Amino acid sequence: MGGNIISDDSAFSSVGYQLWRNLRLVTCRNNATDIIEGAAILVKDGRVVFAGIENELPAQTSTAESFDLEGKLVTPALIDCHTHLVYGGNRAREFEMRLEGATYEEVARAGGGIVSSVKATNALSEDELLAQSLPRLDTLLSEGLSTIEIKSGYGLNIEAELKMLRVARRLATMRPVRIHTSYLAAHAVPVEYRGRADDYIAEVVLPGLDAAHGEGLVDAVDGFCEGIAFSPAQISRVFDKAKALGIPVKLHAEQLSNLGGAKLAASYDALSADHLEYLDKDGAKAMAAAGTVAVLLPGAFYTLREEQAPPVHVLRDAGVHIAVATDCNPGTSPLTSLLLTMNMACTLFRLTVDEVLCGTTREAARALGILNETGTIEAGKSADFAVWNATSPADLVYRIGFNPLCARIFRGQRITQ
């Protein structure tokens, strides 16, 4: 397995190049278990120029700035493609309620759940919300991440939704990370609109999307299609607006029941449909035809002590791309470890090591619509990779509560934090 060059060897100059050499390389272009021994990565201006066997490097690289990785494992930097990282407060009491036997629906209908996080989030200023969110981001980054998706959805009024998105954007100015934002005002019906979900869509969600788009705060539009949230018809109104604005969509679908959310998402060529515990074969076929990625979220499955796992065999049989993410949020997945999430996806959902590593790199990038930029290590892409004190991808997945990261490289720069 050789490397790939996008420069003319005869005109090559090593000035300004970085060479990462003497490494064991997993590119994730194909299978994550394909390891290139004696490999090297050549970087110029934050982008990969070559990734492959070191002996195939251009001879002129001898004067490039060189870093000997002493045989360590290198993979693409990890990507968390589904988080609710920006929020205020916590929901530890709800954790206790669930231990006492309350279901997710019972907690929500009692005024807990998402609505309780809305109160805590809305009570904070933008700076206070930023201060509470930053430690969660730092924890995730410490495990070799380059990219994180962050949703709104705990504001449920126009200004508060904008505040959350602004905070998400500000996080990217404070840390070397690529942040993608999703507008999720269609997350829950606020108390003042109870019984009037259609009015909430018309008076808050749609005009709020206009405002967020006008400020350049939206990379995608999301929604929660569920009996305790919004119907397919209501989500369609939101997606129609997103389509008119030229914004891609994604959807929380089939988590607690099957309302046909996955098929709905696929009909809009959604980037992803997420959760999917109650997905059926028709939904999976529709996703495969549309190229909609399945984002599996074992943290929520674990926290809620669910018994019906996503039908992974159905996804595989249909040829649906599978990504894995933390679903970091205050109530149903207070999880800030993507490495632990990978282990949970294997243990709880029976995914393979190949599926979870590709699912947190290549397929996660696909789920965000940025596979042309990152997610694999190959010529032309951003130089985003992680260096591990590990011998194989399985080492990253099977350990619980152990972080073997040695270095995080983001856009060609080694990050220390």
Coordinates of C-alpha atoms in Angstrom, one line a residue:
M1 CA 0.0 0.0 0.0
G2 CA 1.8 3.1 -1.2
G3 CA 1.4 6.7 -0.6
N4 CA -0.1 9.5 -2.7
I5 CA 1.7 12.6 -4.0
I6 CA 0.1 15.8 -5.2
S7 CA 3.3 17.5 -6.2
D8 CA 5.8 17.2 -9.0
D9 CA 8.8 15.4 -7.6
S10 CA 11.2 17.3 -10.0
A11 CA 10.1 20.7 -8.7
F12 CA 9.7 19.7 -5.1
S13 CA 11.3 21.9 -2.4
S14 CA 11.2 20.7 1.2
V15 CA 11.1 24.3 2.6
G16 CA 8.1 24.8 4.9
Y17 CA 7.3 21.1 4.9
Q18 CA 6.8 18.9 8.0
L19 CA 7.6 15.2 7.9
W20 CA 6.0 12.8 10.4
R21 CA 8.0 9.6 10.1
N22 CA 8.7 6.2 11.6
L23 CA 5.0 5.5 12.3
R24 CA 2.3 2.8 11.9
L25 CA -0.4 4.4 9.8
V26 CA -4.1 3.8 9.7
T27 CA -5.6 6.1 7.0
C28 CA -9.2 5.0 7.3
R29 CA -9.6 5.4 3.6
N30 CA -10.7 1.7 3.5
N31 CA -10.6 -0.6 6.6
A32 CA -9.4 0.8 9.9
T33 CA -7.6 -2.4 10.5
D34 CA -5.3 -1.9 7.5
I35 CA -2.0 -0.7 9.0
I36 CA 0.8 0.6 6.9
E37 CA 4.1 -0.3 8.6
G38 CA 7.1 2.0 8.3
A39 CA 4.9 4.9 7.2
A40 CA 5.3 8.7 7.0
I41 CA 3.0 11.7 6.5
L42 CA 4.3 14.8 4.7
V43 CA 2.4 18.1 5.4
K44 CA 2.5 21.5 3.8
D45 CA 0.5 24.5 4.8
G46 CA -1.7 22.4 7.1
R47 CA -2.6 19.8 4.4
V48 CA -1.4 16.3 3.7
V49 CA 0.9 16.0 0.7
F50 CA 1.9 12.4 1.2
A51 CA 0.7 9.5 3.4
G52 CA 2.2 6.1 2.9
I53 CA 5.3 4.0 3.1
E54 CA 8.3 6.1 4.1
N55 CA 10.6 4.6 1.5
E56 CA 8.3 6.1 -1.2
L57 CA 8.8 9.7 0.0
P58 CA 10.5 12.1 -2.5
A59 CA 14.2 12.2 -1.9
Q60 CA 14.1 16.0 -1.5
T61 CA 12.2 15.7 1.8
S62 CA 15.5 15.2 3.6
T63 CA 15.6 18.8 4.8
A64 CA 11.9 19.0 5.8
E65 CA 11.2 19.6 9.5
S66 CA 11.1 16.0 10.8
F67 CA 9.4 14.3 13.7
D68 CA 10.3 10.7 14.6
L69 CA 7.2 9.0 16.1
E70 CA 9.2 5.9 17.1
G71 CA 6.8 3.4 15.7
K72 CA 3.6 4.8 17.3
L73 CA 0.2 4.3 15.8
V74 CA -1.3 7.2 13.9
T75 CA -5.0 7.5 12.9
P76 CA -7.1 10.3 11.6
A77 CA -8.1 12.7 14.4
L78 CA -11.4 11.6 15.9
I79 CA -14.7 13.4 15.1
D80 CA -17.7 13.7 17.4
C81 CA -20.5 14.3 15.0
H82 CA -23.4 14.6 17.5
T83 CA -23.2 16.6 20.7
H84 CA -25.3 19.0 22.7
L85 CA -22.1 20.3 24.4
V86 CA -23.3 23.9 25.0
Y87 CA -25.8 23.9 27.9
G88 CA -26.2 25.2 31.5
G89 CA -26.6 23.3 34.7
N90 CA -27.0 19.6 35.1
R91 CA -29.7 17.0 35.5
A92 CA -28.3 14.8 38.2
R93 CA -31.7 14.6 40.0
E94 CA -33.2 13.1 36.8
F95 CA -30.5 10.4 36.9
E96 CA -31.7 9.6 40.4
M97 CA -35.3 9.5 39.2
R98 CA -34.5 7.0 36.5
L99 CA -32.7 4.9 39.1
E100 CA -35.9 4.9 41.0
G101 CA -37.8 3.6 38.0
A102 CA -39.0 6.7 36.1
T103 CA -38.9 6.4 32.2
Y104 CA -37.6 9.0 29.8
E105 CA -41.1 9.9 28.9
E106 CA -42.2 10.2 32.5
V107 CA -39.3 12.5 33.4
A108 CA -40.1 14.7 30.4
R109 CA -43.9 14.9 31.1
A110 CA -43.1 15.8 34.7
G111 CA -41.4 18.9 33.5
G112 CA -37.9 17.5 33.5
G113 CA -35.8 16.4 30.6
I114 CA -35.0 19.0 27.9
V115 CA -37.2 21.6 29.4
S116 CA -35.3 21.7 32.7
S117 CA -32.1 22.3 30.8
V118 CA -33.8 25.2 29.0
K119 CA -34.3 27.0 32.3
A120 CA -30.7 26.5 33.3
T121 CA -29.3 27.6 29.9
N122 CA -31.6 30.6 29.6
A123 CA -30.5 31.8 33.0
L124 CA -26.9 32.2 31.9
S125 CA -25.2 35.0 30.0
E126 CA -23.3 34.2 26.9
D127 CA -20.0 34.4 28.8
E128 CA -21.3 32.2 31.6
L129 CA -22.5 29.6 29.1
L130 CA -19.1 29.7 27.4
A131 CA -17.4 29.1 30.8
Q132 CA -19.5 26.1 31.6
S133 CA -19.1 24.6 28.1
L134 CA -15.4 25.0 27.7
P135 CA -14.3 22.2 30.2
R136 CA -16.5 19.7 28.3
L137 CA -14.8 20.7 25.1
D138 CA -11.4 20.4 26.6
T139 CA -12.1 16.9 27.9
L140 CA -13.2 15.7 24.5
L141 CA -10.2 17.3 22.8
S142 CA -7.8 15.5 25.1
E143 CA -8.7 12.3 23.4
G144 CA -7.5 13.3 20.0
L145 CA -10.5 15.1 18.4
S146 CA -10.2 17.6 15.6
T147 CA -13.9 18.2 14.9
I148 CA -17.0 18.5 17.0
E149 CA -20.6 19.1 16.0
I150 CA -22.6 21.3 18.5
K151 CA -26.4 21.7 18.5
S152 CA -28.6 24.4 19.9
G153 CA -31.9 23.3 21.4
Y154 CA -31.8 24.3 25.0
G155 CA -33.0 27.9 24.4
L156 CA -36.4 27.3 22.8
N157 CA -36.8 31.0 22.1
I158 CA -35.1 32.9 19.3
E159 CA -32.6 34.9 21.2
A160 CA -31.6 31.9 23.5
E161 CA -31.1 29.6 20.5
L162 CA -28.9 32.3 18.9
K163 CA -26.9 32.6 22.1
M164 CA -26.1 28.9 22.1
L165 CA -24.9 29.0 18.5
R166 CA -22.8 32.1 19.2
V167 CA -21.2 30.3 22.1
A168 CA -20.5 27.3 19.9
R169 CA -18.8 29.5 17.3
R170 CA -16.8 31.3 20.1
L171 CA -15.4 28.0 21.3
A172 CA -13.6 27.6 18.0
T173 CA -11.9 30.9 18.6
M174 CA -10.6 29.7 22.0
R175 CA -9.3 26.2 21.0
P176 CA -7.8 24.7 17.9
V177 CA -10.8 22.7 16.8
R178 CA -13.2 22.6 13.9
I179 CA -16.8 23.2 15.1
H180 CA -19.9 22.5 13.1
T181 CA -23.2 24.0 14.4
S182 CA -26.7 22.5 14.1
Y183 CA -29.8 24.6 14.7
L184 CA -32.1 22.4 16.9
A185 CA -34.9 24.7 18.0
A186 CA -37.3 21.8 17.1
H187 CA -36.0 19.9 20.1
A188 CA -38.9 20.2 22.5
V189 CA -42.1 22.2 22.9
P190 CA -41.5 24.9 25.6
V191 CA -43.9 25.2 28.5
E192 CA -45.6 28.3 27.2
Y193 CA -46.4 26.5 23.9
R194 CA -47.6 23.3 25.4
G195 CA -50.4 21.9 23.2
R196 CA -49.5 24.4 20.5
A197 CA -46.5 22.8 18.8
D198 CA -47.5 24.1 15.4
D199 CA -47.6 27.7 16.8
Y200 CA -44.1 27.1 18.2
I201 CA -42.8 26.0 14.8
A202 CA -44.3 29.1 13.2
E203 CA -43.5 31.7 15.8
V204 CA -40.1 30.6 17.0
V205 CA -38.4 27.8 15.0
L206 CA -38.8 29.2 11.5
P207 CA -38.1 32.8 12.2
G208 CA -35.3 31.8 14.5
L209 CA -33.8 29.8 11.6
D210 CA -33.9 32.9 9.5
A211 CA -32.1 34.9 12.1
A212 CA -29.5 32.2 12.8
H213 CA -28.9 31.8 9.0
G214 CA -28.6 35.6 8.7
E215 CA -25.8 35.7 11.3
G216 CA -24.0 32.8 9.7
L217 CA -24.5 30.5 12.7
V218 CA -25.9 27.4 11.0
D219 CA -24.1 24.5 9.3
A220 CA -27.1 22.2 9.5
V221 CA -30.7 22.0 10.7
D222 CA -31.8 19.3 13.1
G223 CA -35.0 18.2 14.8
F224 CA -36.4 15.6 17.2
C225 CA -39.1 13.5 15.6
E226 CA -40.8 11.7 18.4
G227 CA -44.1 11.4 20.3
I228 CA -42.8 13.6 23.1
A229 CA -41.4 16.2 20.6
F230 CA -42.5 16.8 17.0
S231 CA -44.4 14.9 14.4
P232 CA -43.1 14.1 10.9
A233 CA -45.4 16.8 9.5
Q234 CA -44.0 19.4 11.8
I235 CA -40.4 18.4 11.1
S236 CA -41.2 18.7 7.4
R237 CA -42.1 22.3 7.8
V238 CA -38.7 22.9 9.4
F239 CA -36.9 21.0 6.7
D240 CA -38.7 22.8 3.9
K241 CA -37.4 26.1 5.4
A242 CA -33.9 24.7 5.6
K243 CA -34.1 23.5 2.0
A244 CA -35.2 26.9 0.9
L245 CA -32.2 28.5 2.7
G246 CA -29.8 25.9 1.2
I247 CA -29.0 24.3 4.6
P248 CA -28.5 20.6 4.9
V249 CA -30.6 18.7 7.5
K250 CA -30.2 15.8 10.0
L251 CA -32.7 14.3 12.4
H252 CA -33.1 12.6 15.8
A253 CA -35.2 9.7 14.6
E254 CA -36.6 6.4 15.8
Q255 CA -35.1 6.7 19.3
L256 CA -38.2 5.8 21.4
S257 CA -40.6 4.7 18.7
N258 CA -40.9 4.5 14.9
L259 CA -42.7 7.5 13.4
G260 CA -41.0 7.1 10.0
G261 CA -38.4 9.8 10.8
A262 CA -35.6 8.0 9.0
K263 CA -37.6 7.8 5.8
L264 CA -38.5 11.4 6.2
A265 CA -34.9 12.5 6.7
A266 CA -33.8 10.5 3.7
S267 CA -36.5 12.1 1.6
Y268 CA -34.7 15.4 2.2
D269 CA -31.3 13.9 1.5
A270 CA -30.4 14.3 5.1
L271 CA -26.7 14.1 6.1
S272 CA -27.7 11.8 9.0
A273 CA -30.4 10.2 11.0
D274 CA -29.4 9.6 14.6
H275 CA -30.3 7.2 17.4
L276 CA -32.4 4.7 15.3
E277 CA -33.2 2.1 18.0
Y278 CA -36.6 1.5 16.4
L279 CA -35.5 1.7 12.7
D280 CA -37.1 -0.7 10.3
K281 CA -35.9 -2.2 7.0
D282 CA -37.8 0.4 4.9
G283 CA -36.2 3.2 6.8
A284 CA -32.7 1.7 6.4
K285 CA -33.2 1.2 2.6
A286 CA -34.3 4.8 2.3
M287 CA -31.3 6.0 4.1
A288 CA -29.0 3.9 2.0
A289 CA -30.5 5.2 -1.2
A290 CA -30.2 8.8 -0.1
G291 CA -26.6 8.4 1.4
T292 CA -27.9 9.4 4.8
V293 CA -25.5 8.3 7.5
A294 CA -26.7 6.4 10.6
V295 CA -25.3 8.0 13.7
L296 CA -25.4 5.6 16.6
L297 CA -25.3 6.9 20.2
P298 CA -24.6 4.3 22.8
G299 CA -24.2 6.8 25.6
A300 CA -28.0 7.6 25.5
F301 CA -28.8 3.9 25.2
Y302 CA -26.7 3.1 28.2
T303 CA -27.9 6.0 30.4
L304 CA -31.6 5.4 29.7
R305 CA -31.0 1.6 30.2
E306 CA -32.8 0.9 27.0
E307 CA -33.4 -2.7 25.9
Q308 CA -33.9 -2.3 22.1
A309 CA -30.6 -1.6 20.4
P310 CA -30.3 -0.1 16.9
P311 CA -30.7 -2.9 14.3
V312 CA -27.1 -2.9 13.2
H313 CA -27.6 -5.9 11.0
V314 CA -30.3 -4.1 9.1
L315 CA -28.0 -1.1 8.6
R316 CA -25.2 -3.4 7.3
D317 CA -27.5 -5.4 5.0
A318 CA -28.9 -2.1 3.5
G319 CA -25.4 -0.7 3.0
V320 CA -25.9 2.3 5.3
H321 CA -22.8 4.1 6.4
I322 CA -22.5 4.0 10.2
A323 CA -21.0 6.7 12.4
V324 CA -20.7 6.8 16.2
A325 CA -20.9 9.8 18.5
T326 CA -21.1 10.7 22.2
D327 CA -24.4 12.6 22.2
C328 CA -22.9 14.7 25.0
N329 CA -25.8 16.3 26.8
P330 CA -26.9 17.1 30.3
G331 CA -29.6 14.5 30.7
T332 CA -29.5 11.3 28.6
S333 CA -25.8 11.1 27.7
P334 CA -23.6 13.2 30.1
L335 CA -20.6 11.7 28.3
T336 CA -17.4 13.5 27.3
S337 CA -15.3 10.6 26.2
L338 CA -15.4 9.4 22.5
L339 CA -13.0 6.6 23.4
L340 CA -15.4 5.2 25.9
T341 CA -18.2 5.7 23.4
M342 CA -16.3 3.5 20.9
N343 CA -16.0 0.8 23.5
M344 CA -19.7 1.1 24.3
A345 CA -20.7 0.8 20.7
C346 CA -18.8 -2.4 20.4
T347 CA -20.0 -3.9 23.7
L348 CA -23.6 -2.8 23.6
F349 CA -24.3 -2.7 19.8
R350 CA -21.8 -5.3 18.7
L351 CA -20.0 -3.1 16.2
T352 CA -16.5 -4.1 15.1
V353 CA -13.3 -2.3 15.8
D354 CA -13.2 -1.3 12.1
E355 CA -16.7 0.1 12.3
V356 CA -16.2 2.2 15.4
L357 CA -12.8 3.7 14.3
C358 CA -14.1 4.5 10.8
G359 CA -17.4 5.6 12.5
T360 CA -15.6 8.2 14.5
T361 CA -13.4 9.4 11.7
R362 CA -14.4 8.9 8.0
E363 CA -18.1 8.2 8.6
A364 CA -18.4 11.0 11.2
A365 CA -17.0 13.4 8.6
R366 CA -19.5 12.1 6.1
A367 CA -22.3 12.7 8.6
L368 CA -21.2 16.4 8.8
G369 CA -20.8 16.8 5.1
I370 CA -17.1 17.4 5.4
L371 CA -15.5 14.2 4.1
N372 CA -13.7 16.1 1.4
E373 CA -11.9 18.1 4.1
T374 CA -11.1 15.6 6.9
G375 CA -11.9 12.2 8.3
T376 CA -9.2 10.2 6.5
I377 CA -5.4 10.7 6.1
E378 CA -4.8 11.3 2.4
A379 CA -3.3 13.8 0.1
G380 CA -5.2 17.1 -0.2
K381 CA -7.0 16.8 3.1
S382 CA -6.5 18.8 6.3
A383 CA -3.6 17.4 8.3
D384 CA -5.8 16.2 11.2
F385 CA -4.4 13.1 13.0
A386 CA -3.8 11.6 16.3
V387 CA -0.7 9.8 17.6
W388 CA -1.3 7.0 20.0
N389 CA 0.8 4.9 22.4
A390 CA -0.9 1.8 21.0
T391 CA -0.1 -1.0 18.6
S392 CA -3.4 -1.4 16.9
P393 CA -6.9 0.2 16.6
A394 CA -8.2 -2.5 18.9
D395 CA -6.0 -1.1 21.7
L396 CA -8.0 2.2 21.4
V397 CA -11.3 0.5 21.7
Y398 CA -11.1 -2.3 24.2
R399 CA -9.7 -0.3 27.1
I400 CA -12.1 1.4 29.5
G401 CA -11.2 4.7 31.1
F402 CA -7.7 4.9 29.6
N403 CA -6.4 7.5 27.2
P404 CA -3.4 6.5 25.2
L405 CA -3.1 9.8 23.2
C406 CA 0.4 11.0 22.7
A407 CA -0.2 14.0 20.4
R408 CA -3.1 15.7 18.6
I409 CA -2.3 17.2 15.2
F410 CA -4.8 19.8 13.9
R411 CA -4.3 21.4 10.5
G412 CA -0.6 20.4 10.6
Q413 CA 0.1 21.8 14.0
R414 CA 0.9 19.8 17.1
I415 CA -1.5 20.9 19.9
T416 CA -0.5 20.8 23.5
Q417 CA -3.2 21.5 26.1

